[in-house]
C-alpha atoms as a PDB file:
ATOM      1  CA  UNK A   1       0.000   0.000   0.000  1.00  0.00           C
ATOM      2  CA  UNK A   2       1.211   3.415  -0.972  1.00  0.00           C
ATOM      3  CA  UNK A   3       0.929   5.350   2.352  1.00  0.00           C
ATOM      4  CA  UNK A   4      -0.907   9.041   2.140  1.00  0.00           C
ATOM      5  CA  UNK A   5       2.809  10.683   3.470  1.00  0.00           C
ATOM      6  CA  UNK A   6       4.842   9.060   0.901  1.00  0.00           C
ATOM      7  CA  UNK A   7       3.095   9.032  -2.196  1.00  0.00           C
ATOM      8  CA  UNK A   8       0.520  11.360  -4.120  1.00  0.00           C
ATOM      9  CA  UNK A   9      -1.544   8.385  -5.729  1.00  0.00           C
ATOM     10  CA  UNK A  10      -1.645   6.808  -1.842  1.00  0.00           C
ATOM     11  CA  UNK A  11      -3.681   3.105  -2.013  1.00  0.00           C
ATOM     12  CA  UNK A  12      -3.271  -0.128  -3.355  1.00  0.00           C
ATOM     13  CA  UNK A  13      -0.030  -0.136  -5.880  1.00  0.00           C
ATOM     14  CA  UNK A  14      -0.254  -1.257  -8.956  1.00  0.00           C
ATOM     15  CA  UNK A  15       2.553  -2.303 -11.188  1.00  0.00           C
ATOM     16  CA  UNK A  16       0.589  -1.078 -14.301  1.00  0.00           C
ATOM     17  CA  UNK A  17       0.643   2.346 -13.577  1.00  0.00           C
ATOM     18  CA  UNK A  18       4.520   2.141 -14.564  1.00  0.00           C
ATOM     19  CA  UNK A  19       4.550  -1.103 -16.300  1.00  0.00           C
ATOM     20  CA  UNK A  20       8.442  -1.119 -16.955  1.00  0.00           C
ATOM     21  CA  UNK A  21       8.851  -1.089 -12.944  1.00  0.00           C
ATOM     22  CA  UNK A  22       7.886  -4.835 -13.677  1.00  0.00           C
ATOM     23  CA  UNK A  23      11.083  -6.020 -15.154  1.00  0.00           C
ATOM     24  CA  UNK A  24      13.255  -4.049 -12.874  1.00  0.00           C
ATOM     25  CA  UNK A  25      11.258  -6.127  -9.685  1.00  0.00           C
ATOM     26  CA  UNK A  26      11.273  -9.526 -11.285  1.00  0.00           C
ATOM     27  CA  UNK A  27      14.981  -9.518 -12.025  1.00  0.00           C
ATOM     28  CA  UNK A  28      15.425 -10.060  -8.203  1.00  0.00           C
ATOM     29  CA  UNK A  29      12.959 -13.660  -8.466  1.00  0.00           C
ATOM     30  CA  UNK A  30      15.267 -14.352 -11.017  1.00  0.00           C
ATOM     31  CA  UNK A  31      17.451 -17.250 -10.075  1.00  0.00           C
ATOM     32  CA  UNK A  32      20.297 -16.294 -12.309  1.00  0.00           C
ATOM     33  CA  UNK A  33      20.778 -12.976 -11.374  1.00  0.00           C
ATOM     34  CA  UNK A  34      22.691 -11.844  -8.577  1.00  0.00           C
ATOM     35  CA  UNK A  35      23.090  -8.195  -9.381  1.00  0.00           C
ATOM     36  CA  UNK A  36      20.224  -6.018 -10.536  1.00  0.00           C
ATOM     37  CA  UNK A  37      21.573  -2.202 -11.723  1.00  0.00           C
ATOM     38  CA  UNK A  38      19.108   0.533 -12.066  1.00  0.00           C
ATOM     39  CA  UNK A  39      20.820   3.543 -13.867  1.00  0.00           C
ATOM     40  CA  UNK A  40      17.146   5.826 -13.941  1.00  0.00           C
ATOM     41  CA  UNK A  41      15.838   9.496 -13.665  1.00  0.00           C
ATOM     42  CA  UNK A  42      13.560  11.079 -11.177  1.00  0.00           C
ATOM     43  CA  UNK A  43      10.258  10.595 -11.561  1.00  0.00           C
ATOM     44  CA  UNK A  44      10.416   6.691 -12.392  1.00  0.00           C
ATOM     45  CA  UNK A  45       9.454   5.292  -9.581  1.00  0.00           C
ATOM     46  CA  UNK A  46      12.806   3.904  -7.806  1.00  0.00           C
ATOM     47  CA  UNK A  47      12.216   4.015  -4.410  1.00  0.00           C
ATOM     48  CA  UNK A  48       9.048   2.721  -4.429  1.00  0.00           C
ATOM     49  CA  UNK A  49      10.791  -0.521  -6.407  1.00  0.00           C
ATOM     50  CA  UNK A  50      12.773  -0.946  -3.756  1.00  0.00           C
ATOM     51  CA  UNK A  51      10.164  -0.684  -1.096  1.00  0.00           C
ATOM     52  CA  UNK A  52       8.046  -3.724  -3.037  1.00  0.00           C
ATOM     53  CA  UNK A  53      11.021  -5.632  -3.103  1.00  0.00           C
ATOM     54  CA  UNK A  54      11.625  -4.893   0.886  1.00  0.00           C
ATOM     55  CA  UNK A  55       7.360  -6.303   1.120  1.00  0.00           C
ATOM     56  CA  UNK A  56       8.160  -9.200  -1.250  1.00  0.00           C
ATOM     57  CA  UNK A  57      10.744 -10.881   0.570  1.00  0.00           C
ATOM     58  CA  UNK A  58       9.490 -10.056   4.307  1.00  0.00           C
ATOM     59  CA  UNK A  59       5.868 -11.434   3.221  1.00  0.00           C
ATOM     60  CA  UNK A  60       6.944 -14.484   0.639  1.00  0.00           C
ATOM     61  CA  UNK A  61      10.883 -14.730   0.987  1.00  0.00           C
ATOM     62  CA  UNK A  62      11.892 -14.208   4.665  1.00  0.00           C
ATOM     63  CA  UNK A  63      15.722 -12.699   4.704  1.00  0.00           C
ATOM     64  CA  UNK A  64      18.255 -10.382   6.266  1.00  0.00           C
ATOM     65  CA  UNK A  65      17.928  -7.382   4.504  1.00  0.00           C
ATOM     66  CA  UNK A  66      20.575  -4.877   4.285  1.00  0.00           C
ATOM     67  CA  UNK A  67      18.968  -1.172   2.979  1.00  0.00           C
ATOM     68  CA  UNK A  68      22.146   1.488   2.348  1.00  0.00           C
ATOM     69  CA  UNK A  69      21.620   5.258   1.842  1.00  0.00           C
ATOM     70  CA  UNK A  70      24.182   7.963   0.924  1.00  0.00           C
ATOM     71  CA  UNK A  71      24.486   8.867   4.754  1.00  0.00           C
ATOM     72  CA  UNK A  72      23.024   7.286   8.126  1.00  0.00           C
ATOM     73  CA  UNK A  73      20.511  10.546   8.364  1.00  0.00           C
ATOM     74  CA  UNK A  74      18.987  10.370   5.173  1.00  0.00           C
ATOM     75  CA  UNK A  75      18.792   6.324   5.960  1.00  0.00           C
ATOM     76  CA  UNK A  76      16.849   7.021   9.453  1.00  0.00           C
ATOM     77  CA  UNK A  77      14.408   9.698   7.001  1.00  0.00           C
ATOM     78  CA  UNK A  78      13.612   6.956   4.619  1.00  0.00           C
ATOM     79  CA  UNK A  79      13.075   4.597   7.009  1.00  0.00           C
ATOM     80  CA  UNK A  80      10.753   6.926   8.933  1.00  0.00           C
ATOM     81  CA  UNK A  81       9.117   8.330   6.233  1.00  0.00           C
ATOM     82  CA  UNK A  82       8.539   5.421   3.591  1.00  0.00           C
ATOM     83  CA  UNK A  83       9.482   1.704   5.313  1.00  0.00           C
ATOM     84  CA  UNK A  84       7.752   2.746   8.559  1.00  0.00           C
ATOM     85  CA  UNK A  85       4.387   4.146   6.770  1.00  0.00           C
ATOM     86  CA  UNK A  86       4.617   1.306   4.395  1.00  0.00           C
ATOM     87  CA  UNK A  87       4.805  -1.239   7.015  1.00  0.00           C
ATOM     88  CA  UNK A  88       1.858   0.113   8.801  1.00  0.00           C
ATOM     89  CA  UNK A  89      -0.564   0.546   6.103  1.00  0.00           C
ATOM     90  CA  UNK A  90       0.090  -2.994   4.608  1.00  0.00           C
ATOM     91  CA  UNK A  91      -1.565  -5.712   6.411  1.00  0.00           C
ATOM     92  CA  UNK A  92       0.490  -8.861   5.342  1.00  0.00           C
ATOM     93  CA  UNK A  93       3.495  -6.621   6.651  1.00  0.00           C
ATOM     94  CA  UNK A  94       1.875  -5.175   9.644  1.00  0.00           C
ATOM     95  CA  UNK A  95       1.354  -8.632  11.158  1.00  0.00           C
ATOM     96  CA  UNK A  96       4.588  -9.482  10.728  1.00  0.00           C
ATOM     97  CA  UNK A  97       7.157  -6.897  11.629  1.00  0.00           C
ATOM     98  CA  UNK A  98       7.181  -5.410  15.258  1.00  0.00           C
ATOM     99  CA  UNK A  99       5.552  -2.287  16.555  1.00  0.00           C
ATOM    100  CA  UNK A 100       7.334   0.716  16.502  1.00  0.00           C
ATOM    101  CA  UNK A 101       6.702   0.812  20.288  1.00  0.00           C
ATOM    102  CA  UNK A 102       7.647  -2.918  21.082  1.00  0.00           C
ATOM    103  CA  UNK A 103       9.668  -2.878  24.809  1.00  0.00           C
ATOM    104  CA  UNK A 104      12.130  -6.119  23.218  1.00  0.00           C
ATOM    105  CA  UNK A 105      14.093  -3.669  20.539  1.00  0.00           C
ATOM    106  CA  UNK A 106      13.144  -5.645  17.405  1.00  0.00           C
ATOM    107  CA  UNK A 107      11.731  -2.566  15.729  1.00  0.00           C
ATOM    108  CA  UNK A 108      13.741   0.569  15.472  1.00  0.00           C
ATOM    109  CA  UNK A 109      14.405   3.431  13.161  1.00  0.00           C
ATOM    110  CA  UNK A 110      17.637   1.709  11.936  1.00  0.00           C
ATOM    111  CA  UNK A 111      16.328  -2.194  12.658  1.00  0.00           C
ATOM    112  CA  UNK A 112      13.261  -4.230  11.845  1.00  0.00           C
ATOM    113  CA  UNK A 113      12.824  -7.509  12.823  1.00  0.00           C
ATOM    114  CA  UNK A 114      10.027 -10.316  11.103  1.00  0.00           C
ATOM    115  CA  UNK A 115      10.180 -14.432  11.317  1.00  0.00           C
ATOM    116  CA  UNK A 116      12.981 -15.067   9.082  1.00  0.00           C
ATOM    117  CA  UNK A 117      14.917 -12.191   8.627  1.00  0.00           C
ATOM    118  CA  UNK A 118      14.951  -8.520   9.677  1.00  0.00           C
ATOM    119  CA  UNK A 119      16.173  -5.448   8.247  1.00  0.00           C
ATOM    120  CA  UNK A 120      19.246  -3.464   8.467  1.00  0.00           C
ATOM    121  CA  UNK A 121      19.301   0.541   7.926  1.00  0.00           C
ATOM    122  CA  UNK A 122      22.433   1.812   6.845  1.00  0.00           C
ATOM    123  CA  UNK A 123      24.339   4.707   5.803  1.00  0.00           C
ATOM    124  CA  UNK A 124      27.137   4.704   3.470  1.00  0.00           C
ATOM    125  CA  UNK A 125      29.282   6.677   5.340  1.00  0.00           C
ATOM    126  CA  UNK A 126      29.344   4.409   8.326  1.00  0.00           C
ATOM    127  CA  UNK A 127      31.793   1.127   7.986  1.00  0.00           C
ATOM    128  CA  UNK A 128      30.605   0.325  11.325  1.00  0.00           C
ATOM    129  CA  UNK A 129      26.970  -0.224   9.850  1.00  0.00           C
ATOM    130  CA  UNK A 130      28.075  -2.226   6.690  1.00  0.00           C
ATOM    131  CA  UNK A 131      29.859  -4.852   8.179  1.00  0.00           C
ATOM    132  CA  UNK A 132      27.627  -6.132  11.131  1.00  0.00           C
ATOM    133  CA  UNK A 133      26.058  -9.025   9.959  1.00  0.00           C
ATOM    134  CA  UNK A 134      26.014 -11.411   7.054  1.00  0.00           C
ATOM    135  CA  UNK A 135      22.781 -10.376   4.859  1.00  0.00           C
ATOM    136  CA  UNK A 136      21.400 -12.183   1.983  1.00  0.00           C
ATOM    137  CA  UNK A 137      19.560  -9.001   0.252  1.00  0.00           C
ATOM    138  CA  UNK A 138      21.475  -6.065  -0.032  1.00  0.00           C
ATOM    139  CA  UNK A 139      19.562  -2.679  -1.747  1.00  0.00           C
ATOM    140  CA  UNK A 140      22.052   0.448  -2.447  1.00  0.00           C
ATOM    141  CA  UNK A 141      20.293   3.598  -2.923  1.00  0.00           C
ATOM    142  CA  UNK A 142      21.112   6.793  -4.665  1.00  0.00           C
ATOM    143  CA  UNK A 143      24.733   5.151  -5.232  1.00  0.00           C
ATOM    144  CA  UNK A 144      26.133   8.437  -7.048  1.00  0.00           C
ATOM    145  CA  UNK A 145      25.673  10.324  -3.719  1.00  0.00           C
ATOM    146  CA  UNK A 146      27.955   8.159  -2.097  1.00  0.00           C
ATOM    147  CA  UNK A 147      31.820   8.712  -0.311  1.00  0.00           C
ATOM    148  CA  UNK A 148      34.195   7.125  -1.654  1.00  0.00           C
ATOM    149  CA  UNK A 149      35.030   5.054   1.238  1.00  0.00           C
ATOM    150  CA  UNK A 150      33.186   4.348   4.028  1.00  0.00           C
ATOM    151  CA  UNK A 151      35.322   6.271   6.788  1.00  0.00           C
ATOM    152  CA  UNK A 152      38.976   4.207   6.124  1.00  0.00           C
ATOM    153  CA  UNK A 153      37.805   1.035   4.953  1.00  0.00           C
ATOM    154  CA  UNK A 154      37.473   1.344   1.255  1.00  0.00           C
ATOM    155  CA  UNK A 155      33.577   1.529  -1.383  1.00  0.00           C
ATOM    156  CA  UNK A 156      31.122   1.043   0.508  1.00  0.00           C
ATOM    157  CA  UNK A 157      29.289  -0.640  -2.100  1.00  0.00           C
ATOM    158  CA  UNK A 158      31.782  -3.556  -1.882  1.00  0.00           C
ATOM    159  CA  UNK A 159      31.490  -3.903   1.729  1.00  0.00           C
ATOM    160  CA  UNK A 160      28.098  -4.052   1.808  1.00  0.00           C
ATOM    161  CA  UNK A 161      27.667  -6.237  -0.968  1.00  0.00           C
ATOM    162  CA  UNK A 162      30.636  -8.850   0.965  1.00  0.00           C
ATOM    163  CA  UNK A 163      28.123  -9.414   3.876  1.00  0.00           C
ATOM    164  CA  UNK A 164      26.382 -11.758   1.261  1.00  0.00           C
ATOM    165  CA  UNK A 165      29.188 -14.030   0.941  1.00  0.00           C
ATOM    166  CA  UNK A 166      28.048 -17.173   2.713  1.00  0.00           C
ATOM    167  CA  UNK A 167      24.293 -17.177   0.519  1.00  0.00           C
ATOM    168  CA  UNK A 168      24.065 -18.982  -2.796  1.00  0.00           C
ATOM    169  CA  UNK A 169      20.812 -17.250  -3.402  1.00  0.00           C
ATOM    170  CA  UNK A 170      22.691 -13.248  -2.545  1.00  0.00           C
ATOM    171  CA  UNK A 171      20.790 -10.571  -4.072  1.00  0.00           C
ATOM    172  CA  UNK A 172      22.293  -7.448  -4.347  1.00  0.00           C
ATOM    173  CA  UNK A 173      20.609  -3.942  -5.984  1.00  0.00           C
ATOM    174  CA  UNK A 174      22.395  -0.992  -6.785  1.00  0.00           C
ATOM    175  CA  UNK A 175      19.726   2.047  -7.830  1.00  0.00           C
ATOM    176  CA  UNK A 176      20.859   5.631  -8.700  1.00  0.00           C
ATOM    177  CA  UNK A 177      20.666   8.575 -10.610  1.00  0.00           C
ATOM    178  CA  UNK A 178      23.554   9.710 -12.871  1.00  0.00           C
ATOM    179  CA  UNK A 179      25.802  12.496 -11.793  1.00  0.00           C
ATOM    180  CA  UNK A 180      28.860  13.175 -13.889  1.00  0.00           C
ATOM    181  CA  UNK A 181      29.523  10.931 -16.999  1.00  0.00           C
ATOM    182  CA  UNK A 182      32.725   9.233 -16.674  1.00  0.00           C
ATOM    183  CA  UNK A 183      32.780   8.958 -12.141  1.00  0.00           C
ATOM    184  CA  UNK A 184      29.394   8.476 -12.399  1.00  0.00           C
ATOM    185  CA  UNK A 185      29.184   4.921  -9.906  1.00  0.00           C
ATOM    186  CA  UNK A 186      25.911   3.883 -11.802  1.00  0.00           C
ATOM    187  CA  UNK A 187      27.243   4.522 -14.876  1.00  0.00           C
ATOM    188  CA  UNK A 188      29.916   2.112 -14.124  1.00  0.00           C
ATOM    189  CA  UNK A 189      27.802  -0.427 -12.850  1.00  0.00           C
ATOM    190  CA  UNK A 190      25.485  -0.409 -15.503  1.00  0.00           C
ATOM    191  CA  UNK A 191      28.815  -0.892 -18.307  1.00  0.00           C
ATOM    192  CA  UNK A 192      28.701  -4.432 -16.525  1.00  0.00           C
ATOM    193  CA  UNK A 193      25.380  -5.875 -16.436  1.00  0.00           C
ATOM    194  CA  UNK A 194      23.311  -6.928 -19.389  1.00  0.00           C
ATOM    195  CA  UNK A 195      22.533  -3.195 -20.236  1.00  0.00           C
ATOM    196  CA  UNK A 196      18.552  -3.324 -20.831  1.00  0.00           C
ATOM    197  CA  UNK A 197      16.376  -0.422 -22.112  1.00  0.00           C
ATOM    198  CA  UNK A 198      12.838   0.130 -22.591  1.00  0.00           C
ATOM    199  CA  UNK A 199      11.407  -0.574 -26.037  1.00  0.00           C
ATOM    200  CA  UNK A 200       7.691   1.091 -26.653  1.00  0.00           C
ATOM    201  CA  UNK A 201       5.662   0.476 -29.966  1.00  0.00           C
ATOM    202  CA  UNK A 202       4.307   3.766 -31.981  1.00  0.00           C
ATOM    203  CA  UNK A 203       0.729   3.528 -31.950  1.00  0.00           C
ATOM    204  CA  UNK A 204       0.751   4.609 -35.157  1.00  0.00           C
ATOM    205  CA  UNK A 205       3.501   2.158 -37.477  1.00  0.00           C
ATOM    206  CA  UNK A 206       4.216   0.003 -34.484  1.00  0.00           C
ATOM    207  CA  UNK A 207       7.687   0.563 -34.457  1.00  0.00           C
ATOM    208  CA  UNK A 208       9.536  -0.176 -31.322  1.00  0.00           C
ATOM    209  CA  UNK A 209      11.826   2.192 -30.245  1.00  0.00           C
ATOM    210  CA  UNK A 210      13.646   4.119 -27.151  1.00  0.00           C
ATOM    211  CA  UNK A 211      12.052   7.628 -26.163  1.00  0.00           C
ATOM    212  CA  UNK A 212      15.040  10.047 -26.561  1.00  0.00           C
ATOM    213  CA  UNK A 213      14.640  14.100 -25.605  1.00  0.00           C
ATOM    214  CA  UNK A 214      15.803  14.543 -29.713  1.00  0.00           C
ATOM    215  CA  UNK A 215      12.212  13.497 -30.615  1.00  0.00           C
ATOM    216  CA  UNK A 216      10.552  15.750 -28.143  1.00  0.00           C
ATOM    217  CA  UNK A 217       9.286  18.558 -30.774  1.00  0.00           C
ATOM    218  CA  UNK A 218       7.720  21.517 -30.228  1.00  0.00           C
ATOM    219  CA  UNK A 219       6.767  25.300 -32.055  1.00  0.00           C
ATOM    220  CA  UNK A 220       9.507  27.850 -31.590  1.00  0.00           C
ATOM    221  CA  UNK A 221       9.331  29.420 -27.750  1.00  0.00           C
ATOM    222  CA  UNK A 222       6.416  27.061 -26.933  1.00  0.00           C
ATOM    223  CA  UNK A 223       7.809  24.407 -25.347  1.00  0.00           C
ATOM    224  CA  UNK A 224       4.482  23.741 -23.336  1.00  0.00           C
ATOM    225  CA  UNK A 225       2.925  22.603 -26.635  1.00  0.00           C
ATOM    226  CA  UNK A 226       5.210  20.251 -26.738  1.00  0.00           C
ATOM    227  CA  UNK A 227       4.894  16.442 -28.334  1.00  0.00           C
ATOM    228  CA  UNK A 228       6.748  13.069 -29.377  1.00  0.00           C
ATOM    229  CA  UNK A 229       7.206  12.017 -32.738  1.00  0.00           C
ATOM    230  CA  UNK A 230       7.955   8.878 -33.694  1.00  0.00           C
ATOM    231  CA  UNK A 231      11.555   8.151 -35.728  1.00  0.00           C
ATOM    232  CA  UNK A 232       9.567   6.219 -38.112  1.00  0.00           C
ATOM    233  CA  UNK A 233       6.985   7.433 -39.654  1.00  0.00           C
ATOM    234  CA  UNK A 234       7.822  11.297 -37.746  1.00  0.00           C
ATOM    235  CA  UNK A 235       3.676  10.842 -36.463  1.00  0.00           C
ATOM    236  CA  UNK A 236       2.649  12.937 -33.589  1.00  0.00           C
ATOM    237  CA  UNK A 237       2.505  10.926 -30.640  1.00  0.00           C
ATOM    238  CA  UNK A 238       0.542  12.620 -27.043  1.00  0.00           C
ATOM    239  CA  UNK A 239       0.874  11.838 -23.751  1.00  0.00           C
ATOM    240  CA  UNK A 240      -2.139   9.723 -23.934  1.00  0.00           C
ATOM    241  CA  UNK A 241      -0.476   7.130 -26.143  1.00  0.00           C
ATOM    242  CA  UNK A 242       2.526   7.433 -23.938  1.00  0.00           C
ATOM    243  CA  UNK A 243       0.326   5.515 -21.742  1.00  0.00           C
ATOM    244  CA  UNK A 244      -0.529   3.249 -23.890  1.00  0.00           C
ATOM    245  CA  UNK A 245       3.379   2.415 -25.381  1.00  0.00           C
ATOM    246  CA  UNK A 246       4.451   1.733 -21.760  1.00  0.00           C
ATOM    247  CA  UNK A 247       2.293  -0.895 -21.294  1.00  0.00           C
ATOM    248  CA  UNK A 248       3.686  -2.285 -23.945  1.00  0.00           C
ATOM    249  CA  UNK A 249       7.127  -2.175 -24.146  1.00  0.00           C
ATOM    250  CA  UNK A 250       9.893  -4.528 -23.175  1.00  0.00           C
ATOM    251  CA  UNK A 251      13.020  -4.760 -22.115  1.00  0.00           C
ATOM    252  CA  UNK A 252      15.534  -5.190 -24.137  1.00  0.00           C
ATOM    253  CA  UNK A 253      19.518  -6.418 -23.802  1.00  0.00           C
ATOM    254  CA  UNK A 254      22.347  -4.581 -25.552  1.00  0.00           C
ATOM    255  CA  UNK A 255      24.669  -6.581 -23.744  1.00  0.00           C
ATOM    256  CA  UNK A 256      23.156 -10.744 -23.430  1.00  0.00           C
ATOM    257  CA  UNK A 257      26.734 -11.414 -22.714  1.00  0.00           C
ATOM    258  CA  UNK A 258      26.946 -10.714 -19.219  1.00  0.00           C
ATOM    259  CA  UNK A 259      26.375 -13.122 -16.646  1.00  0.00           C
ATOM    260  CA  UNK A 260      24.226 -12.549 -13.330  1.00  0.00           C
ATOM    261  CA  UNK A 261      24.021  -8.740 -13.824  1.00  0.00           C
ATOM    262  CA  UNK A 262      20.699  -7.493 -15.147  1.00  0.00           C
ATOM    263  CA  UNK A 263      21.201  -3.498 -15.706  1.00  0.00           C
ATOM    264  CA  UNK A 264      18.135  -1.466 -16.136  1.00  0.00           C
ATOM    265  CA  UNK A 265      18.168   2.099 -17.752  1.00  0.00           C
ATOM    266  CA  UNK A 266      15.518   4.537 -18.105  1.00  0.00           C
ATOM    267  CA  UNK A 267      15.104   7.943 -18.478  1.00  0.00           C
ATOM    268  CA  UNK A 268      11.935  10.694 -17.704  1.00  0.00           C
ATOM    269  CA  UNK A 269       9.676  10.651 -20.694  1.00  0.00           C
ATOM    270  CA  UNK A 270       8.806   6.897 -19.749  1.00  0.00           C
ATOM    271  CA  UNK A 271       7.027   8.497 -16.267  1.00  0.00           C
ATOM    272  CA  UNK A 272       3.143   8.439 -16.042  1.00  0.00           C
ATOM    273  CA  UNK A 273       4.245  11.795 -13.784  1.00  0.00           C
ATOM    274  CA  UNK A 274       5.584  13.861 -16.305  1.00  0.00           C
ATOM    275  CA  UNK A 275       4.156  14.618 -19.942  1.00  0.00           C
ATOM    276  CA  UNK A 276       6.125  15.235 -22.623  1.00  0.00           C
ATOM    277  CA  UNK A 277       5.520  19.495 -22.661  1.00  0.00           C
ATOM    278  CA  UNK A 278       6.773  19.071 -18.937  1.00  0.00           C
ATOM    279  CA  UNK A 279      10.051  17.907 -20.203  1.00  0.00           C
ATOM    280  CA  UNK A 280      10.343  20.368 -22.297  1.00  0.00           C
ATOM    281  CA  UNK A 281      10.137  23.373 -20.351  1.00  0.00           C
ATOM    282  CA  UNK A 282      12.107  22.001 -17.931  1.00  0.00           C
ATOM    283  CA  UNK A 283      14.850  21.991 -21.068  1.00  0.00           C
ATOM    284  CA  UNK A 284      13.590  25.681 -22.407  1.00  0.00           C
ATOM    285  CA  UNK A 285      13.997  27.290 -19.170  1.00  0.00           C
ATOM    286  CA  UNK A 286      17.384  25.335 -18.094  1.00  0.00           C
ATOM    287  CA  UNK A 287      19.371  25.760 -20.667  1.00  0.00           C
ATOM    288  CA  UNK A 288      21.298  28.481 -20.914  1.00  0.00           C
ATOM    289  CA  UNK A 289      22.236  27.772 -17.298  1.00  0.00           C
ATOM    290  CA  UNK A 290      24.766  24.910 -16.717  1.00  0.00           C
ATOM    291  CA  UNK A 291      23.647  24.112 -12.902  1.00  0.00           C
ATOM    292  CA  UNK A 292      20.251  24.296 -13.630  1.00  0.00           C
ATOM    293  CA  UNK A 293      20.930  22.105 -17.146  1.00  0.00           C
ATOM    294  CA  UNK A 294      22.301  19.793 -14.676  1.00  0.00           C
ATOM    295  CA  UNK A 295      19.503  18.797 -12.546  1.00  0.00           C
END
């Protein structure tokens, strides 16, 4: 359930309402991959991935979970603001994981305990935190925000992920979005995995094809009439049958040769959130400004 503080479409969840968040959350039932990479925007839909994934595998696959933010603070926000609410307003999960207020310490801000496993809250600037306990499921957040080495002790990526050493069955999720190209730590990531993007048909010739800003068109200085055209037959395509593309598309490998790493990349115009005229102003009245441009 998508609680009323943490989303602004609170209720049931639905996987169809951004059906390429599908792949991303199957990859980790997958028993050949080990490492899922999501190289994505804003707007897509990331952290609330990785809070169905935390749901699956307290409610169907019991396991120590390991959940690592850029620092301990913003790790104690999340867990306040989006595991907490999460847990309470989802009945399978609220039976199982402790109150809040429980007197035997199985449920705090930075701990969760359930039959089977329990969750770990960590921030990437902590070593202490990353090397505690062995952990089967380990989920990375917002990678590109992280140190470079947790205090003296080198990535903190790689020390989290070595507290799943000892399971066959080690899951281990590394979600961000890009910062600079060439340091960027998702960008990296995503060089080794399987390298997947998101094909949608053209409602019109049924072409399948990547959304890309260089077919967002739009009348001189009116960048909020804004719309897509397809590469093939250069149609007009609306937000409308945006809609209707994403529930169709699939995922696609540029890279089948790599082994256990499914990478998933995807940018903005793929979000139910933002239309296509959105996008574009956000361009028009960015661009001559390289911070801004940035963002």
């Amino acid at each position: 359930m998508l609680s009323p503080e943490a989303s602004a479409e609170p209720g049931r969840w639905y996987t169809a309402r951004a059906e390429y968040q599908r792949g991303i959350m199957d990859a980790f039932s997958d028993p050949a991959i080990e490492r899922v990479v999501v190289q994505s925007s804003a707007q897509i839909g990331k952290t609330e991935c990785i809070n169905c994934l935390i749901g699956f595998f307290i409610d169907y696959d019991p396991s120590p979970i390991l959940v690592v933010e850029p620092t301990i603070d913003v790790a104690k926000s999340w867990s306040k603001d989006r595991l907490s609410t999460m847990i309470r307003d989802t009945p399978c999960l609220k039976r199982k994981v402790a109150g809040t207020k429980a007197r035997d310490g199985d449920n705090t801000v930075t701990h969760k305990a359930f039959y089977g496993g329990h969750i770990t809250v960590a921030g990437a600037n902590s070593a202490a935190s990353l090397r505690s306990r062995p952990i089967r499921v380990v989920l990375c957040d917002d990678v590109d925000a992280f140190p470079a080495s947790a205090g003296t002790e080198g990535d903190p990526i790689s020390l989290a992920a070595k507290r799943t050493t000892t399971f066959w069955n080690r899951k281990i999720g590394i979600f961000s979005t890009p910062t600079d190209e060439g340091t960027s730590r998702i960008e990296q990531e995503f060089k080794t995995s399987d390298q997947r993007r998101y094909y949608v048909p053209c409602p019109h010739c049924g072409l399948y094809q990547l959304l890309t800003f260089k077919q967002v068109k739009w009348p001189k200085g009116e960048p909020w009439n804004a719309h897509y055209e397809c590469e093939g037959c250069q149609k007009i395509i609306t937000d409308t049958d945006k809609a209707r593309m994403v529930a169709k598309g699939e995922w696609r490998k540029d890279n089948p040769g790599a082994r256990k790493v499914a990478g998933f990349w995807i940018n903005e115009l793929y979000s139910p959130w933002v239309s296509f005229s959105q996008v574009a102003e956000k361009f028009y009245t960015s661009k001559d400004d390289p911070q801004t441009l940035k963002v």
